Coordinates of C-alpha atoms in Angstrom, one line a residue:
M23 CA 0.0 0.0 0.0
T24 CA 1.3 3.4 -0.9
S25 CA 1.9 5.8 2.0
K26 CA 0.6 9.4 1.9
S27 CA 4.1 10.9 1.5
E28 CA 4.8 8.6 -1.4
S29 CA 1.5 9.6 -3.0
G30 CA 2.6 13.3 -2.7
L31 CA 6.0 12.4 -4.1
N32 CA 4.4 10.5 -7.1
Q33 CA 2.4 13.6 -7.9
F34 CA 5.6 15.7 -7.5
H35 CA 7.3 13.6 -10.2
T36 CA 4.3 14.1 -12.5
W37 CA 4.5 17.9 -12.0
H38 CA 8.3 18.0 -12.3
T39 CA 8.2 16.1 -15.6
A40 CA 5.7 18.6 -17.0
I41 CA 7.8 21.6 -15.9
S42 CA 11.0 20.0 -17.2
E43 CA 9.5 19.4 -20.6
I44 CA 8.7 23.1 -21.0
Y45 CA 12.5 23.6 -21.2
R46 CA 13.8 20.5 -22.9
C47 CA 12.9 17.0 -23.9
Y48 CA 15.0 13.8 -23.7
M49 CA 14.4 10.3 -25.1
I50 CA 16.7 7.3 -24.6
Q51 CA 16.9 4.5 -27.1
Q52 CA 18.3 1.6 -25.1
P53 CA 20.5 -1.2 -26.5
N54 CA 18.9 -3.4 -29.2
E55 CA 15.7 -1.5 -29.1
E56 CA 13.9 -0.6 -32.3
R57 CA 14.7 2.8 -33.6
T58 CA 12.9 5.4 -31.5
I59 CA 11.0 8.3 -33.0
Y60 CA 12.2 11.8 -32.1
P61 CA 10.5 13.5 -29.2
I62 CA 7.9 16.1 -30.2
I63 CA 9.7 17.5 -33.2
P64 CA 11.1 15.2 -35.9
R65 CA 13.1 17.9 -37.6
S66 CA 14.6 21.3 -37.0
E67 CA 12.6 24.5 -37.2
R68 CA 13.9 27.9 -38.1
G69 CA 15.1 29.2 -34.8
N70 CA 15.9 32.7 -33.7
I71 CA 17.2 32.0 -30.1
C72 CA 20.6 30.4 -29.9
L73 CA 22.1 28.5 -27.0
H74 CA 25.3 26.7 -26.1
L75 CA 25.0 22.9 -25.8
Q76 CA 27.5 21.1 -23.6
V77 CA 27.2 17.2 -23.6
T78 CA 29.8 15.2 -21.5
N79 CA 30.6 11.7 -22.7
D80 CA 30.8 9.7 -19.5
T81 CA 30.8 6.3 -21.3
K82 CA 33.8 4.2 -22.4
N83 CA 33.0 4.6 -26.1
V84 CA 33.4 7.4 -28.7
M85 CA 30.2 9.5 -29.0
R86 CA 29.0 10.9 -32.3
A87 CA 26.8 14.0 -32.4
Y88 CA 24.1 14.4 -35.1
W89 CA 22.1 17.5 -35.8
V90 CA 18.6 16.7 -37.2
D91 CA 18.1 19.0 -40.1
Y92 CA 15.0 20.7 -41.6
L93 CA 14.1 17.5 -43.5
G94 CA 14.5 15.2 -40.5
R95 CA 17.9 13.8 -41.6
E96 CA 20.7 13.1 -39.1
I97 CA 23.7 15.2 -40.1
D98 CA 27.0 14.0 -38.6
K99 CA 28.7 16.9 -36.7
G100 CA 31.7 15.1 -35.3
S101 CA 32.8 12.9 -32.4
C102 CA 33.6 13.2 -28.7
L103 CA 36.1 10.9 -26.9
P104 CA 35.3 9.2 -23.6
G105 CA 35.6 11.7 -20.7
Q106 CA 35.4 14.7 -22.9
T107 CA 32.6 17.3 -23.5
W108 CA 31.0 18.2 -26.8
Y109 CA 30.5 21.9 -27.2
Q110 CA 28.0 23.1 -29.8
T111 CA 26.1 26.3 -30.6
T112 CA 22.6 25.5 -31.7
W113 CA 19.1 26.9 -31.7
I114 CA 15.9 26.4 -29.7
G115 CA 13.8 23.8 -31.4
H116 CA 16.7 22.0 -33.1
P117 CA 16.8 18.2 -32.2
W118 CA 20.1 16.4 -31.7
S119 CA 21.0 12.7 -31.3
F120 CA 24.1 11.2 -29.7
R121 CA 25.2 7.7 -30.7
F122 CA 28.2 5.5 -29.7
E123 CA 30.9 3.8 -31.7
N124 CA 32.6 0.4 -31.0
S125 CA 29.9 -0.5 -28.5
S126 CA 28.0 -3.7 -27.9
A127 CA 24.9 -1.4 -27.4
Q128 CA 23.5 -1.7 -30.9
N129 CA 21.4 1.3 -31.9
A130 CA 21.6 2.9 -28.5
A131 CA 21.1 6.7 -28.6
V132 CA 20.1 9.8 -26.7
Y133 CA 17.7 12.3 -28.3
F134 CA 17.5 15.9 -27.1
V135 CA 15.4 18.9 -28.0
P136 CA 15.8 22.3 -26.3
F137 CA 12.5 24.3 -26.0
R138 CA 13.4 27.2 -23.8
I139 CA 16.4 29.0 -22.3
I140 CA 16.8 28.0 -18.6
Q141 CA 16.8 31.0 -16.3
H142 CA 20.2 31.9 -14.7
T143 CA 20.8 32.0 -11.0
D144 CA 24.0 32.5 -9.1
R145 CA 23.6 29.1 -7.4
V146 CA 23.0 27.3 -10.7
P147 CA 24.5 29.3 -13.6
T148 CA 23.0 28.6 -17.0
M149 CA 24.2 31.6 -18.9
D150 CA 27.6 32.1 -20.7
S151 CA 29.2 35.2 -19.0
N152 CA 31.0 36.1 -22.2
D153 CA 28.2 36.4 -24.7
K154 CA 25.1 36.2 -22.5
V155 CA 23.8 33.1 -24.4
G156 CA 22.0 30.3 -22.5
I157 CA 23.6 27.0 -21.8
H158 CA 22.0 23.5 -21.7
R159 CA 24.4 20.9 -20.2
F160 CA 24.1 17.3 -19.4
S161 CA 26.1 14.1 -19.4
I162 CA 25.5 10.6 -20.8
K163 CA 26.6 7.6 -18.7
C164 CA 26.5 3.9 -19.4
R165 CA 25.5 1.5 -16.7
L166 CA 25.6 -2.3 -16.7
N167 CA 24.6 -4.0 -20.0
D168 CA 25.3 -0.8 -21.8
V169 CA 22.1 0.8 -20.5
L170 CA 22.3 4.6 -21.1
E171 CA 21.3 7.3 -18.6
I172 CA 21.3 11.0 -18.5
N173 CA 22.6 13.3 -15.8
D174 CA 21.0 16.7 -16.0
P175 CA 22.1 19.0 -13.2
V176 CA 19.2 21.4 -13.5
F177 CA 16.2 19.2 -14.5
P178 CA 17.0 15.7 -13.3
F179 CA 15.9 13.0 -15.8
P180 CA 13.8 11.0 -15.2
S181 CA 12.0 12.9 -12.5
T182 CA 12.1 9.9 -10.2
R183 CA 15.8 10.6 -9.6
L184 CA 14.5 13.1 -7.1
H185 CA 13.7 10.0 -4.9
S186 CA 12.9 11.6 -1.5
A187 CA 10.6 14.3 -0.2
E188 CA 13.7 16.3 0.9
N189 CA 15.2 16.2 -2.6
A190 CA 11.9 17.2 -4.1
F191 CA 11.4 20.1 -1.7
I192 CA 15.0 21.4 -2.3
W193 CA 14.6 21.2 -6.1
S194 CA 11.3 23.2 -5.9
L195 CA 13.0 25.8 -3.8
R196 CA 15.8 26.1 -6.4
H197 CA 13.3 26.4 -9.2
M198 CA 11.5 29.1 -7.3
E199 CA 14.7 31.1 -7.5
R200 CA 14.7 30.6 -11.3
E201 CA 11.1 31.7 -11.6
D202 CA 11.8 34.6 -9.3
S203 CA 8.6 33.8 -7.5
S204 CA 7.8 34.4 -3.8
P205 CA 7.0 31.8 -1.1
E206 CA 5.1 34.4 1.0
T207 CA 1.6 33.0 0.2
L208 CA 2.7 29.4 0.6
L209 CA 4.2 30.3 4.0
K210 CA 0.9 31.7 5.2
Y211 CA -0.9 28.5 4.4
L212 CA 1.8 26.4 6.1
R213 CA 1.8 28.6 9.2
N214 CA -1.9 28.1 9.5
L215 CA -1.5 24.4 9.1
C216 CA 1.3 24.2 11.8
A217 CA -0.8 26.3 14.2
H218 CA -4.0 24.2 13.6
P219 CA -2.8 20.7 12.4
E220 CA -6.1 19.0 13.2
N221 CA -8.3 21.6 11.4
E222 CA -9.5 20.2 8.1
K223 CA -9.8 23.8 6.9
Y224 CA -6.1 24.1 6.6
R225 CA -5.5 20.5 5.4
K226 CA -7.8 20.9 2.4
I227 CA -7.4 23.7 -0.1
R228 CA -9.5 24.5 -3.1
T229 CA -7.1 24.9 -6.0
A230 CA -9.4 27.3 -7.9
N231 CA -9.2 29.8 -5.0
K232 CA -7.9 32.9 -6.8
T233 CA -5.1 33.7 -4.3
F234 CA -4.0 30.1 -4.1
W235 CA -4.0 29.6 -7.8
N236 CA -2.1 32.8 -8.7
Y237 CA 0.5 32.6 -5.9
V238 CA 0.9 28.9 -5.1
W239 CA -0.5 26.5 -7.7
I240 CA 1.1 27.9 -10.9
N241 CA 4.6 28.2 -9.5
S242 CA 7.1 26.0 -7.6
S243 CA 5.1 26.3 -4.4
R244 CA 3.0 23.5 -5.9
G245 CA 6.1 21.2 -6.0
M246 CA 6.8 22.0 -2.4
L247 CA 3.3 21.0 -1.3
H248 CA 3.5 17.7 -3.1
A249 CA 6.9 17.1 -1.5
L250 CA 5.3 17.7 1.9
G251 CA 2.7 15.1 1.2
F252 CA -0.2 17.1 -0.3
I253 CA -2.1 15.2 -3.0
E254 CA -4.6 16.3 -5.6
D255 CA -8.2 15.1 -4.9
G256 CA -10.7 16.4 -7.4
A257 CA -10.9 20.2 -7.1
N258 CA -8.8 20.2 -3.9
I259 CA -5.3 19.5 -2.7
I260 CA -5.3 17.7 0.7
L261 CA -3.0 16.5 3.4
R262 CA -4.5 13.4 4.9
D263 CA -3.6 12.1 8.4
N264 CA 0.1 11.5 8.8

C-alpha cells in the first residue's frame, strides 16, 4: 500500500516532468531497441534563439553527435572521446541525437530537443558570461549491460531521480529562484497548518481559489506542497492524516 508521503512524491514527479519538458525533452533508445521516433519535433525548425549545448561523454565509447536538419535527416557533426565534453552552438527547437561507436549497445542513442532557455541563478548558472547566451548541459553515462542514462544538473531525468521528499522540496526551492517567485503566500498556508494541524480547513485547499491559484498553484510552491505530502483530490489539494 502506498503511503501518503509517497502519493505526494508521485504527484511531484508528474508535476516535475511537465515543468522540465517546458524547457527540454529527452528520449533514450536503449541497447537493441527498435529505432525510436524523435521526441515532439522530428526535424529542426527555423530558430531565432541560440544556445550553447554542452554534452559530456561519461561512457567508455566514442560518442558521435548528429544534428537533425530541416528535413528530419541526421547530419554527422563530429565525435567526442570518452571523458570529454561536446560543445556546440545550436538553436531552440533543433533536435540532436548522440550515438556511440565500438559499443555492444547496438542502436543505443540519446535524443535531445531544447525548447526554452533556462533562467540563470548564481547558485545554478545557465548563462555564458562572455556572450550572454543560455547553456544547456548534461552528461551521458553507461550502466551495466550498456544501458544509457542522462545526468542533467538542472532538470534531473527522469524525475524519479529526485527520490525523496527532501530532494523534491529542495529542487522546488531552487526552481523558485529561477522563476523569481515568492514563497510568501505558501508560508501563510503552512503557518496556519502548523498552528492548527487537526483543522481540516487548513489541510484541504480548493485549487481554484484565486489567491492560491495565482501565488501557489502555478509556481514552484506546488512542488513544495507535493513534497510535503499534499495530493490532488478532485478540485482540492489535501493533506491526509500522517
